Amino acid sequence: MEYARIAKPPAAEMPLRPNLADYEETRRSWSWERVRRELDGLPGGSLNITHECLDRHLKTARRDKIAMLWEGKDGETETYTFAQMVAGANRAANGLRKLGVEKGDRVFVFLERVPECYFTVFGTLKLGAVIGPLFSAFGPDAVKDRLADSGAKVLVTSPDLWARVKDIRKDLPELEHVVLVTRRHPAGPEGGVLLWDEAVGSQSADFETVATDPEDFSVMHYTSGTTGKPKGAAHVHNAIVGHYATGKHVLDLHEDDVYWCTADPGWVTGTSYGMFAPWSNGATSLVYEGGFGARAWYSLIEKYRVTVWYTAPTAIRMLMKAGDEAPQKHDLSSLRYTMSVGEPLNPEAVVWSERVLGLPFHDNWWQTETGAILIANYAAMEIRPGSMGRPFPGIEPAIIDDDGKELPPGEEGNLAVRPGWPSMFRTYWNNKPLYDSRFQNGWYITGDRARMDADGYFWFVGRADDVINTAGHLVGPFEVESVLIEHPAVAEAGVIGKPDPIAMEVVKAFVSLNDGYEPTDQLRREIMAFARGKLAAAVAPREIDFIASLPKTRSGKIMRRLLKARELGLPEGDTSTLEED
Ligand code: PRX
């Protein structure tokens, strides 16, 4: 069913939303070089993300403007001006330098959403080192894999999170320092760790930003694929050109905006759009340490007078579930523009928010690898509910077949993009061959299936691979299967995404047992707890079915598609390669 289109905003509101009002003309005349000239740059053609997000504002009236409004999970609040953000980043940069961190070294941050997380990110970037943010719900295996693969030199974490994973240290010879942020809990008596207050807090608030080349590495985020462990998608400082441009033209950020991105910095949305896009545009950004709660979220919008809000479909579906009356109990009149990313946004959700909040959610599309938004429904344009929108200026996506041939409007195929946009990832860490394999026939292959309509709006169809999208988190089935088979009872495991009304998909595992184990409920619970302990709760299977043997191809690959078809009661499709017993 095609949903009614939502007209572009009335002319009276347009002064705040002028950016892509003349979309065709903006696209025609687009120049990344011109965008780059809107940024400051450093002498000699250098470019540094922290300089563009923070330092450059100190020469302007924004110096004493609030950059970060912070609310902790227990309701405590702090505010930081741009000048205070710079001081925090400078102390972190000085502290890290003292620990021996040099340009190109990897620093990882495994923290709750506290201000020190933000100072670490910007301090590391100032130093020319590479920052790797980790999701605070990760278990020991997830953290170890990332630190080991990247060869991280320093980990900044908290006593609570470190207690969860500290056994991994013996397996990480390259990890020289662990720095604990003790804002909530004092560190335990163990040795071998440093305290943030000593290593960073006592440092000078002056630091001269290292003159990074636009092509120097800046940020890496690990992302899941069908095979193997998560890969570190590495970005460069030049990505800030994309963050800034999309912050201006997609997030529609203006000087007086109070902006809230609900994503965690452990995922790419939380860095690109929780930090880089808003602050490079000089906006005030709200950081809330707590998790989802309909009442808490509506209260935050009311309390901080949030104007621009960027969130995700799972959260929106949970808000819908909380009822139409819930928002009515709050004054949400400050909101002027809302967006969503990370999973398909149901057209019902767009229509719901238009009816209940008076504002439709604007869907947009991108990936860890693309670094920034590439396709969007823009503030000044008509929305087609269910569509991801139209290409950002300077971006050339297409629907192609498996041979790289462009398909006409209406036909489903592979979503691909012409390489070369500023925020494009530059490698998978330690895995150049895999990186190269993502580029074929002159296209970057996104791994998504989609179609384009006659007016150039893109519509998401599904993933081309077995990667699971649960509540906006990508989960590689192989990663989960590998953990499951570490359990002594498990012989083999096959993992799929099972459709779910709220999270879109939940992780479901099929396991066969070793001889001598009985498929009991207790064993099921035990295996689930085992997986949760090693992976993040969001990644561990929510359901486990015992099965005598897993369907496999003749070459021994688990046929996840068949498991899924059976789970959903769908036709099993081509099973000609199925192994015969
Ligand atoms: O499958 C697409 C889905 O999420 C993937 C990217 O996930 P990740 O690398 O974790 O990046 C998170 C930052 C957005 C995509 O390949 N996806 C993302 N946005 C949408 C989406 N699927 C449908 N509609 C979207 N708007």
Coordinates of C-alpha atoms and ligand atoms in Angstrom, one line a residue:
M1 CA 0.0 0.0 0.0
E2 CA 1.3 3.5 -0.9
Y3 CA 0.8 6.0 1.9
A4 CA -0.3 9.5 1.3
R5 CA 2.6 11.9 0.7
I6 CA 3.2 14.5 3.3
A7 CA 3.4 18.0 1.8
K8 CA 6.5 20.2 2.3
P9 CA 6.2 22.6 5.2
P10 CA 4.3 25.8 4.8
A11 CA 6.1 28.8 3.4
A12 CA 5.9 30.6 6.8
E13 CA 8.3 27.9 8.3
M14 CA 10.7 28.0 5.3
P15 CA 13.2 30.6 6.7
L16 CA 14.3 27.8 9.1
R17 CA 14.4 25.2 6.4
P18 CA 15.8 26.8 3.3
N19 CA 18.6 24.4 2.7
L20 CA 17.5 22.0 0.0
A21 CA 14.4 23.9 -1.0
D22 CA 15.7 24.1 -4.5
Y23 CA 17.0 20.5 -4.5
E24 CA 17.7 20.2 -8.3
E25 CA 19.7 23.4 -8.4
T26 CA 21.6 22.5 -5.2
R27 CA 22.6 19.2 -6.7
R28 CA 23.6 20.7 -10.0
S29 CA 25.8 23.3 -8.5
W30 CA 27.2 21.2 -5.7
S31 CA 31.0 21.4 -5.0
W32 CA 32.6 19.5 -2.1
E33 CA 35.5 21.9 -2.5
R34 CA 33.2 24.8 -1.7
V35 CA 31.9 23.1 1.4
R36 CA 35.5 22.5 2.5
R37 CA 36.1 26.3 2.2
E38 CA 33.3 26.9 4.7
L39 CA 35.4 25.1 7.2
D40 CA 38.5 26.6 8.7
G41 CA 41.3 24.2 7.9
L42 CA 44.8 24.4 9.5
P43 CA 47.9 25.9 7.9
G44 CA 49.5 24.0 5.0
G45 CA 46.2 22.3 3.9
S46 CA 45.8 20.3 7.1
L47 CA 42.4 19.5 8.4
N48 CA 41.5 18.2 11.9
I49 CA 38.0 17.2 13.1
T50 CA 38.4 18.6 16.6
H51 CA 39.6 21.9 15.2
E52 CA 36.5 22.1 13.0
C53 CA 34.1 21.0 15.7
L54 CA 35.5 22.9 18.7
D55 CA 38.5 25.1 18.4
R56 CA 37.4 27.2 15.4
H57 CA 34.4 28.5 17.4
L58 CA 36.6 30.1 20.0
K59 CA 37.4 32.9 17.6
T60 CA 33.7 33.7 17.4
A61 CA 30.8 34.6 19.6
R62 CA 30.2 30.9 20.1
R63 CA 33.1 30.7 22.5
D64 CA 30.9 31.0 25.5
K65 CA 27.8 29.3 23.9
I66 CA 26.8 26.0 25.4
A67 CA 28.0 23.2 23.2
M68 CA 27.0 20.2 25.4
L69 CA 24.0 19.9 27.7
W70 CA 24.6 16.8 29.7
E71 CA 22.1 14.9 31.8
G72 CA 23.3 11.8 33.7
K73 CA 21.3 8.7 34.3
D74 CA 20.4 9.8 37.8
G75 CA 19.3 13.2 36.7
E76 CA 22.5 15.2 37.5
T77 CA 23.2 17.9 35.0
E78 CA 26.3 19.7 33.6
T79 CA 26.8 22.1 30.8
Y80 CA 29.9 22.8 28.7
T81 CA 30.6 25.8 26.5
F82 CA 32.7 25.4 23.4
A83 CA 35.6 26.9 25.4
Q84 CA 35.1 24.3 28.1
M85 CA 34.9 21.5 25.5
V86 CA 38.2 22.7 24.1
A87 CA 39.8 22.7 27.5
G88 CA 38.5 19.2 28.2
A89 CA 39.8 17.9 24.9
N90 CA 43.2 19.6 25.4
R91 CA 43.6 18.0 28.8
A92 CA 42.8 14.7 27.3
A93 CA 45.3 15.3 24.5
N94 CA 48.1 16.3 26.9
G95 CA 47.4 13.3 29.1
L96 CA 47.4 10.9 26.3
R97 CA 50.6 12.4 24.9
K98 CA 52.2 11.9 28.2
L99 CA 51.3 8.3 28.1
G100 CA 53.2 8.0 24.9
V101 CA 50.3 8.2 22.4
E102 CA 51.5 9.5 19.0
K103 CA 50.0 10.3 15.7
G104 CA 48.4 7.2 14.2
D105 CA 48.1 5.2 17.5
R106 CA 44.8 3.8 18.4
V107 CA 43.0 4.9 21.5
F108 CA 39.7 3.2 22.5
V109 CA 37.0 4.5 24.7
F110 CA 34.7 2.2 26.5
L111 CA 32.6 4.5 28.7
E112 CA 29.1 5.3 29.6
R113 CA 27.8 8.5 27.9
V114 CA 29.6 10.8 30.2
P115 CA 31.5 14.0 29.3
E116 CA 34.9 12.3 29.6
C117 CA 33.9 10.1 26.7
Y118 CA 33.6 13.2 24.5
F119 CA 36.8 14.8 25.8
T120 CA 38.6 11.5 25.0
V121 CA 37.3 11.4 21.5
F122 CA 38.2 15.0 20.7
G123 CA 41.5 14.9 22.6
T124 CA 42.6 11.8 20.7
L125 CA 41.7 13.4 17.4
K126 CA 43.7 16.6 18.3
L127 CA 46.7 14.4 18.9
G128 CA 46.4 12.9 15.4
A129 CA 45.7 9.5 17.0
V130 CA 42.8 7.3 15.9
I131 CA 39.7 7.0 18.2
G132 CA 37.8 3.7 18.5
P133 CA 34.6 4.1 20.4
L134 CA 33.1 1.0 22.0
F135 CA 29.4 0.4 23.0
S136 CA 29.2 0.3 26.8
A137 CA 27.0 -2.8 26.7
F138 CA 29.7 -4.9 25.1
G139 CA 31.0 -8.0 26.9
P140 CA 34.6 -9.1 27.2
D141 CA 34.9 -11.0 23.8
A142 CA 33.5 -8.1 21.9
V143 CA 35.9 -5.6 23.5
K144 CA 38.9 -8.0 23.2
D145 CA 38.4 -8.6 19.5
R146 CA 38.3 -4.9 18.7
L147 CA 41.3 -4.0 20.9
A148 CA 43.3 -6.8 19.6
D149 CA 42.5 -6.2 15.9
S150 CA 43.3 -2.5 16.1
G151 CA 46.4 -2.9 18.3
A152 CA 45.0 -0.3 20.7
K153 CA 47.6 1.4 22.9
V154 CA 45.2 3.0 25.4
L155 CA 41.8 2.1 26.7
V156 CA 39.8 4.8 28.6
T157 CA 37.0 3.2 30.6
S158 CA 35.3 3.2 34.0
P159 CA 35.7 1.0 37.0
D160 CA 32.3 -0.7 36.4
L161 CA 33.0 -1.5 32.7
W162 CA 36.6 -2.4 33.3
A163 CA 35.5 -4.9 36.0
R164 CA 33.3 -6.6 33.4
V165 CA 36.2 -7.2 30.9
K166 CA 39.5 -6.9 32.7
D167 CA 40.4 -10.5 32.3
I168 CA 41.1 -9.7 28.6
R169 CA 44.2 -7.7 29.4
K170 CA 46.5 -10.7 29.5
D171 CA 45.6 -11.3 25.8
L172 CA 46.4 -7.8 24.7
P173 CA 50.1 -7.2 24.6
E174 CA 49.8 -4.0 22.7
L175 CA 47.5 -2.4 25.3
E176 CA 49.9 -0.3 27.3
H177 CA 47.5 1.7 29.5
V178 CA 44.1 1.5 31.0
V179 CA 42.7 4.8 32.3
L180 CA 39.7 4.7 34.6
V181 CA 37.2 7.6 34.8
T182 CA 36.0 7.5 38.4
R183 CA 33.2 10.0 38.3
R184 CA 30.8 7.4 39.7
H185 CA 32.7 4.8 41.5
P186 CA 36.2 4.8 42.9
A187 CA 38.6 2.3 41.3
G188 CA 39.2 -1.0 43.1
P189 CA 42.5 -1.8 44.8
E190 CA 44.0 -3.5 41.8
G191 CA 47.2 -2.1 40.2
G192 CA 48.1 -1.6 36.6
V193 CA 45.5 1.1 35.9
L194 CA 45.7 4.8 35.8
L195 CA 43.1 7.3 37.0
W196 CA 41.7 9.9 34.7
D197 CA 41.8 12.6 37.4
E198 CA 45.6 12.1 37.7
A199 CA 46.5 11.2 34.1
V200 CA 44.3 13.8 32.4
G201 CA 42.6 16.0 35.0
S202 CA 45.9 17.6 36.1
Q203 CA 47.1 18.4 32.6
S204 CA 47.3 21.8 31.0
A205 CA 44.2 23.1 29.2
D206 CA 46.4 24.3 26.3
F207 CA 47.3 22.1 23.4
E208 CA 48.3 22.8 19.9
T209 CA 46.3 20.6 17.5
V210 CA 48.5 18.3 15.5
A211 CA 48.4 19.3 11.8
T212 CA 46.7 16.2 10.4
D213 CA 46.4 15.6 6.7
P214 CA 42.8 15.3 5.5
E215 CA 43.6 11.7 4.6
D216 CA 45.0 10.8 8.0
F217 CA 42.9 8.2 9.9
S218 CA 40.5 9.7 12.5
V219 CA 37.8 7.3 13.7
M220 CA 37.2 3.6 13.5
H221 CA 34.0 1.8 14.1
Y222 CA 33.7 -2.0 14.0
T223 CA 30.8 -3.3 12.0
S224 CA 29.5 -6.8 11.3
G225 CA 29.5 -8.7 8.1
T226 CA 28.2 -12.2 7.2
T227 CA 31.5 -13.9 7.8
G228 CA 34.3 -13.5 10.3
K229 CA 34.5 -11.1 13.2
P230 CA 33.5 -7.4 13.0
K231 CA 35.7 -5.3 10.8
G232 CA 37.1 -1.9 11.7
A233 CA 35.8 0.6 9.2
A234 CA 38.4 3.4 9.3
H235 CA 37.6 7.0 8.4
V236 CA 39.8 10.0 7.9
H237 CA 39.7 13.7 9.0
N238 CA 38.3 14.7 5.7
A239 CA 35.0 13.0 6.7
I240 CA 34.2 16.2 8.6
V241 CA 33.4 17.8 5.3
G242 CA 30.5 15.3 5.0
H243 CA 29.4 15.6 8.6
Y244 CA 29.4 19.4 8.4
A245 CA 27.5 19.5 5.1
T246 CA 24.8 17.0 6.2
G247 CA 24.5 18.6 9.5
K248 CA 23.7 21.8 7.7
H249 CA 21.5 20.4 4.9
V250 CA 19.9 17.3 6.3
L251 CA 19.8 17.9 10.1
D252 CA 19.0 21.5 9.1
L253 CA 20.9 22.9 12.1
H254 CA 20.7 26.6 12.8
E255 CA 22.4 28.8 15.4
D256 CA 19.6 28.6 18.0
D257 CA 18.9 24.9 17.7
V258 CA 19.0 22.5 20.6
Y259 CA 19.7 19.2 19.0
W260 CA 19.4 15.7 20.4
C261 CA 20.8 12.6 18.8
T262 CA 19.8 9.6 20.9
A263 CA 22.5 7.2 19.5
D264 CA 25.3 5.9 21.6
P265 CA 28.9 7.0 20.5
G266 CA 29.7 3.3 20.4
W267 CA 27.9 3.3 17.1
V268 CA 28.7 5.5 14.2
T269 CA 25.5 7.6 14.5
G270 CA 26.6 8.7 18.0
T271 CA 29.9 10.0 16.7
S272 CA 29.1 11.4 13.2
Y273 CA 25.7 12.8 14.4
G274 CA 26.0 13.0 18.2
M275 CA 29.3 15.0 18.0
F276 CA 30.8 15.9 14.6
A277 CA 27.7 17.2 12.7
P278 CA 26.2 19.3 15.4
W279 CA 29.4 20.8 16.8
S280 CA 31.0 21.6 13.4
N281 CA 27.8 23.6 12.8
G282 CA 28.1 25.3 16.2
A283 CA 24.8 23.9 17.5
T284 CA 24.0 23.0 21.1
S285 CA 23.8 19.3 21.5
L286 CA 22.0 17.3 24.3
V287 CA 23.7 14.2 25.7
Y288 CA 21.6 12.0 27.9
E289 CA 23.3 9.2 29.6
G290 CA 20.2 7.2 30.4
G291 CA 18.5 4.7 28.1
F292 CA 15.1 4.6 26.5
G293 CA 12.0 5.6 28.5
A294 CA 9.0 7.2 26.8
R295 CA 8.3 9.5 29.8
A296 CA 11.9 10.3 30.3
W297 CA 12.5 11.2 26.7
Y298 CA 9.4 13.4 26.4
S299 CA 10.5 15.1 29.6
L300 CA 13.9 15.8 28.2
I301 CA 12.5 17.4 25.1
E302 CA 10.3 19.6 27.2
K303 CA 13.0 20.5 29.8
Y304 CA 15.8 21.3 27.3
R305 CA 13.5 22.8 24.6
V306 CA 14.9 20.4 22.0
T307 CA 14.2 21.7 18.5
V308 CA 15.8 19.1 16.3
W309 CA 15.7 15.4 17.1
Y310 CA 17.4 12.5 15.5
T311 CA 16.5 9.0 16.6
A312 CA 15.8 5.5 15.4
P313 CA 12.8 3.4 14.3
T314 CA 12.9 0.9 17.2
A315 CA 12.7 3.9 19.7
I316 CA 9.9 5.4 17.6
R317 CA 8.0 2.1 17.6
M318 CA 8.4 2.0 21.4
L319 CA 7.1 5.5 21.7
M320 CA 4.1 4.5 19.6
K321 CA 3.5 1.6 21.9
A322 CA 3.6 4.0 24.9
G323 CA 0.4 5.6 23.5
D324 CA -0.8 8.8 22.0
E325 CA -1.6 10.4 25.3
A326 CA 2.0 10.2 26.6
P327 CA 3.3 13.1 24.5
Q328 CA 0.2 15.1 25.3
K329 CA 1.3 15.3 28.9
H330 CA 4.4 17.3 27.9
D331 CA 5.0 20.6 26.2
L332 CA 6.8 19.5 23.1
S333 CA 6.2 22.7 21.2
S334 CA 9.9 23.4 20.9
L335 CA 10.3 20.5 18.5
R336 CA 10.5 21.7 14.9
Y337 CA 12.1 18.9 13.0
T338 CA 12.5 15.1 13.6
M339 CA 14.6 12.4 11.8
S340 CA 15.2 8.7 11.9
V341 CA 17.9 6.3 10.8
G342 CA 19.4 2.8 11.2
E343 CA 16.5 0.6 10.1
P344 CA 13.6 0.8 7.8
L345 CA 11.1 3.3 9.2
N346 CA 7.6 2.0 8.9
P347 CA 5.3 4.4 7.0
E348 CA 2.9 4.0 9.9
A349 CA 5.5 5.6 12.2
V350 CA 5.8 8.7 9.9
V351 CA 2.0 9.1 9.8
W352 CA 1.8 8.5 13.6
S353 CA 4.3 11.2 14.4
E354 CA 2.7 13.6 12.0
R355 CA -0.7 13.0 13.8
V356 CA 0.5 12.9 17.4
L357 CA 3.6 15.1 17.5
G358 CA 2.5 17.3 14.6
L359 CA 5.8 16.5 12.9
P360 CA 6.6 13.6 10.5
F361 CA 9.8 11.7 11.1
H362 CA 12.2 12.2 8.1
D363 CA 13.9 9.0 7.3
N364 CA 17.5 8.9 6.0
W365 CA 20.0 6.3 5.0
W366 CA 23.7 5.6 5.5
Q367 CA 26.1 3.1 6.9
T368 CA 29.2 2.8 9.1
E369 CA 31.2 2.6 5.9
T370 CA 29.6 5.7 4.3
G371 CA 30.4 7.7 7.4
A372 CA 27.7 10.2 6.8
I373 CA 24.1 10.5 5.5
L374 CA 23.9 9.8 1.7
I375 CA 20.1 9.6 1.1
A376 CA 17.5 11.6 3.0
N377 CA 14.1 13.1 3.2
Y378 CA 14.9 16.8 3.5
A379 CA 13.2 19.3 5.8
A380 CA 12.0 21.5 2.9
M381 CA 10.6 18.7 0.8
E382 CA 7.6 16.5 0.5
I383 CA 8.0 13.2 2.3
R384 CA 7.1 9.9 0.8
P385 CA 6.4 7.7 3.9
G386 CA 8.3 4.4 3.6
S387 CA 11.0 5.9 1.4
M388 CA 14.6 6.7 2.6
G389 CA 14.5 9.9 0.5
R390 CA 16.7 11.3 -2.3
P391 CA 20.5 11.4 -2.7
F392 CA 22.5 14.1 -0.9
P393 CA 24.0 16.6 -3.4
G394 CA 27.4 15.3 -4.5
I395 CA 26.3 11.7 -4.0
E396 CA 25.5 9.4 -6.9
P397 CA 23.7 6.3 -5.8
A398 CA 22.1 3.8 -8.2
I399 CA 20.3 0.5 -8.3
I400 CA 22.5 -2.0 -10.2
D401 CA 22.4 -5.7 -11.1
D402 CA 25.1 -8.2 -10.1
D403 CA 27.1 -7.2 -13.2
G404 CA 27.2 -3.5 -12.3
K405 CA 24.6 -2.5 -14.9
E406 CA 22.2 0.3 -13.8
L407 CA 18.6 -0.8 -13.5
P408 CA 15.7 1.5 -14.5
P409 CA 13.3 3.0 -11.9
G410 CA 11.0 0.6 -10.2
E411 CA 13.3 -2.4 -10.5
E412 CA 14.8 -4.0 -7.4
G413 CA 18.6 -4.4 -7.2
N414 CA 21.8 -3.7 -5.3
L415 CA 22.1 -0.3 -3.8
A416 CA 25.4 1.1 -5.0
V417 CA 27.2 4.5 -4.8
R418 CA 29.9 6.0 -6.9
P419 CA 33.0 6.2 -4.7
G420 CA 34.7 9.4 -3.7
W421 CA 32.6 11.2 -1.2
P422 CA 34.5 12.8 1.7
S423 CA 33.3 10.6 4.5
M424 CA 33.8 7.3 2.7
F425 CA 35.7 4.7 4.8
R426 CA 39.2 4.3 3.6
T427 CA 39.8 0.7 4.7
Y428 CA 38.8 -2.2 6.9
W429 CA 41.6 -2.3 9.4
N430 CA 44.0 -5.2 8.6
N431 CA 41.7 -6.3 5.8
K432 CA 42.3 -4.5 2.6
P433 CA 41.1 -7.4 0.5
L434 CA 37.7 -7.3 2.0
Y435 CA 37.7 -3.5 1.6
D436 CA 38.6 -3.9 -2.1
S437 CA 35.8 -6.5 -2.6
R438 CA 33.2 -3.8 -1.6
F439 CA 34.1 -1.9 -4.8
Q440 CA 33.1 -3.4 -8.1
N441 CA 32.7 -2.1 -11.6
G442 CA 33.3 1.4 -10.4
W443 CA 30.7 1.2 -7.6
Y444 CA 30.8 0.9 -3.9
I445 CA 28.4 -2.0 -3.1
T446 CA 26.4 -1.2 0.0
G447 CA 25.1 -4.7 0.7
D448 CA 21.5 -3.4 0.8
R449 CA 18.8 -4.2 -1.8
A450 CA 16.6 -1.3 -2.8
R451 CA 14.7 0.3 -5.7
M452 CA 14.4 3.9 -6.9
D453 CA 11.1 5.4 -8.1
A454 CA 10.7 7.7 -11.2
D455 CA 11.3 10.8 -9.1
G456 CA 14.6 9.5 -7.6
Y457 CA 13.3 8.5 -4.2
F458 CA 15.0 5.4 -2.9
W459 CA 13.0 2.6 -1.2
F460 CA 14.7 0.0 1.0
V461 CA 14.0 -3.6 0.3
G462 CA 16.3 -5.6 2.6
R463 CA 19.9 -6.7 3.1
A464 CA 21.6 -8.7 0.4
D465 CA 23.5 -10.7 3.0
D466 CA 22.7 -12.5 6.3
V467 CA 23.5 -9.6 8.5
I468 CA 20.8 -9.1 11.2
N469 CA 19.5 -5.6 12.1
T470 CA 18.2 -5.7 15.6
A471 CA 17.1 -2.4 17.0
G472 CA 19.4 -0.6 14.6
H473 CA 22.5 -2.7 15.6
L474 CA 24.0 -4.8 12.9
V475 CA 24.8 -8.3 14.1
G476 CA 26.9 -10.8 12.1
P477 CA 25.5 -14.3 12.4
F478 CA 29.0 -15.8 12.3
E479 CA 30.0 -13.8 15.3
V480 CA 27.1 -15.2 17.4
E481 CA 27.5 -18.7 16.1
S482 CA 31.2 -18.7 17.0
V483 CA 30.4 -17.8 20.6
L484 CA 27.6 -20.4 20.9
I485 CA 29.8 -23.2 19.8
E486 CA 32.3 -22.3 22.5
H487 CA 29.7 -23.7 24.9
P488 CA 30.5 -27.3 25.7
A489 CA 27.0 -28.6 24.9
V490 CA 26.8 -27.0 21.5
A491 CA 27.9 -28.9 18.4
E492 CA 26.8 -26.5 15.7
A493 CA 24.9 -23.2 15.6
G494 CA 23.0 -21.3 12.9
V495 CA 21.8 -17.8 13.6
I496 CA 19.1 -15.7 11.8
G497 CA 17.1 -12.5 12.3
K498 CA 13.5 -13.3 13.3
P499 CA 11.1 -10.5 12.5
D500 CA 9.9 -8.6 15.5
P501 CA 7.3 -5.8 15.8
I502 CA 9.5 -3.5 17.8
A503 CA 13.2 -4.3 17.2
M504 CA 12.6 -5.2 13.5
E505 CA 14.5 -8.4 14.0
V506 CA 15.7 -10.3 17.0
V507 CA 18.6 -12.7 17.0
K508 CA 17.4 -16.3 16.9
A509 CA 19.8 -19.3 17.1
F510 CA 19.3 -22.9 16.1
V511 CA 21.7 -25.2 17.8
S512 CA 22.5 -28.9 17.7
L513 CA 23.9 -30.5 20.8
N514 CA 26.9 -32.7 21.4
D515 CA 26.3 -36.3 22.5
G516 CA 25.3 -36.7 26.1
Y517 CA 23.4 -33.3 26.3
E518 CA 19.6 -33.2 26.6
P519 CA 17.7 -30.3 25.0
T520 CA 16.1 -29.0 28.2
D521 CA 14.8 -25.5 29.1
Q522 CA 17.5 -25.2 31.7
L523 CA 20.2 -25.8 29.1
R524 CA 18.6 -23.3 26.8
R525 CA 18.7 -20.6 29.5
E526 CA 22.3 -21.6 30.3
I527 CA 23.4 -21.2 26.7
M528 CA 21.6 -17.8 26.4
A529 CA 23.3 -16.5 29.6
F530 CA 26.7 -17.8 28.3
A531 CA 26.2 -15.9 25.0
R532 CA 25.1 -12.7 26.8
G533 CA 28.1 -12.8 29.1
K534 CA 30.5 -12.8 26.1
L535 CA 28.6 -10.5 23.7
A536 CA 26.5 -7.5 24.3
A537 CA 22.9 -8.2 25.4
A538 CA 21.7 -6.6 22.2
V539 CA 23.7 -9.1 20.2
A540 CA 23.1 -12.3 22.1
P541 CA 20.3 -14.6 20.9
R542 CA 16.9 -13.8 22.3
E543 CA 15.6 -17.3 21.3
I544 CA 17.3 -20.6 20.9
D545 CA 15.7 -23.7 19.3
F546 CA 17.3 -27.1 19.5
I547 CA 17.5 -29.0 16.3
A548 CA 19.0 -32.4 15.4
S549 CA 21.2 -31.1 12.6
L550 CA 21.6 -27.9 10.7
P551 CA 20.9 -27.7 7.0
K552 CA 24.1 -27.2 5.1
T553 CA 25.3 -26.8 1.6
R554 CA 27.5 -29.5 0.1
S555 CA 30.5 -27.3 0.8
G556 CA 29.5 -27.3 4.5
K557 CA 28.1 -23.8 4.8
I558 CA 25.1 -23.4 7.1
M559 CA 22.0 -22.4 5.1
R560 CA 20.7 -19.6 7.2
R561 CA 18.2 -18.7 4.5
L562 CA 16.6 -22.1 4.8
L563 CA 16.5 -21.8 8.6
K564 CA 14.8 -18.5 8.1
A565 CA 12.3 -19.7 5.5
R566 CA 11.4 -22.6 7.8
E567 CA 11.0 -20.3 10.8
L568 CA 8.7 -18.1 8.8
G569 CA 6.8 -20.9 7.1
L570 CA 7.9 -19.6 3.7
P571 CA 8.8 -21.6 0.6
E572 CA 12.3 -23.0 1.0
G573 CA 13.4 -21.7 -2.4
D574 CA 16.3 -23.3 -4.2
T575 CA 17.7 -26.1 -2.1
S576 CA 19.6 -27.8 -4.8
T577 CA 22.9 -27.2 -3.0
L578 CA 21.5 -28.7 0.2
E579 CA 23.7 -31.5 1.6
E580 CA 22.2 -34.9 1.3
D581 CA 22.5 -37.1 4.4
Ligands
PRX1 O1 20.8 -2.1 6.1 C1 20.9 -0.7 6.2 C2 20.4 -0.3 7.6 O2 21.5 -0.3 8.4 C3 22.7 -0.5 7.7 C4 23.8 0.3 8.2 O3 24.0 0.0 9.5 P1 25.3 0.6 10.3 O4 26.5 0.3 9.4 O5 25.3 0.1 11.7 O6 25.1 2.1 10.2 C5 24.4 2.8 11.2 C6 24.3 4.3 10.7 C7 23.1 4.5 9.9 C8 22.3 -0.3 6.3 O7 23.2 -0.9 5.4 N1 19.8 1.0 7.5 C9 20.3 2.2 7.8 N2 19.4 3.2 7.6 C10 18.3 2.7 7.1 C11 18.6 1.3 7.0 N3 17.6 0.5 6.4 C12 16.5 1.0 6.0 N4 16.2 2.3 6.1 C13 17.1 3.2 6.6 N5 16.8 4.5 6.7

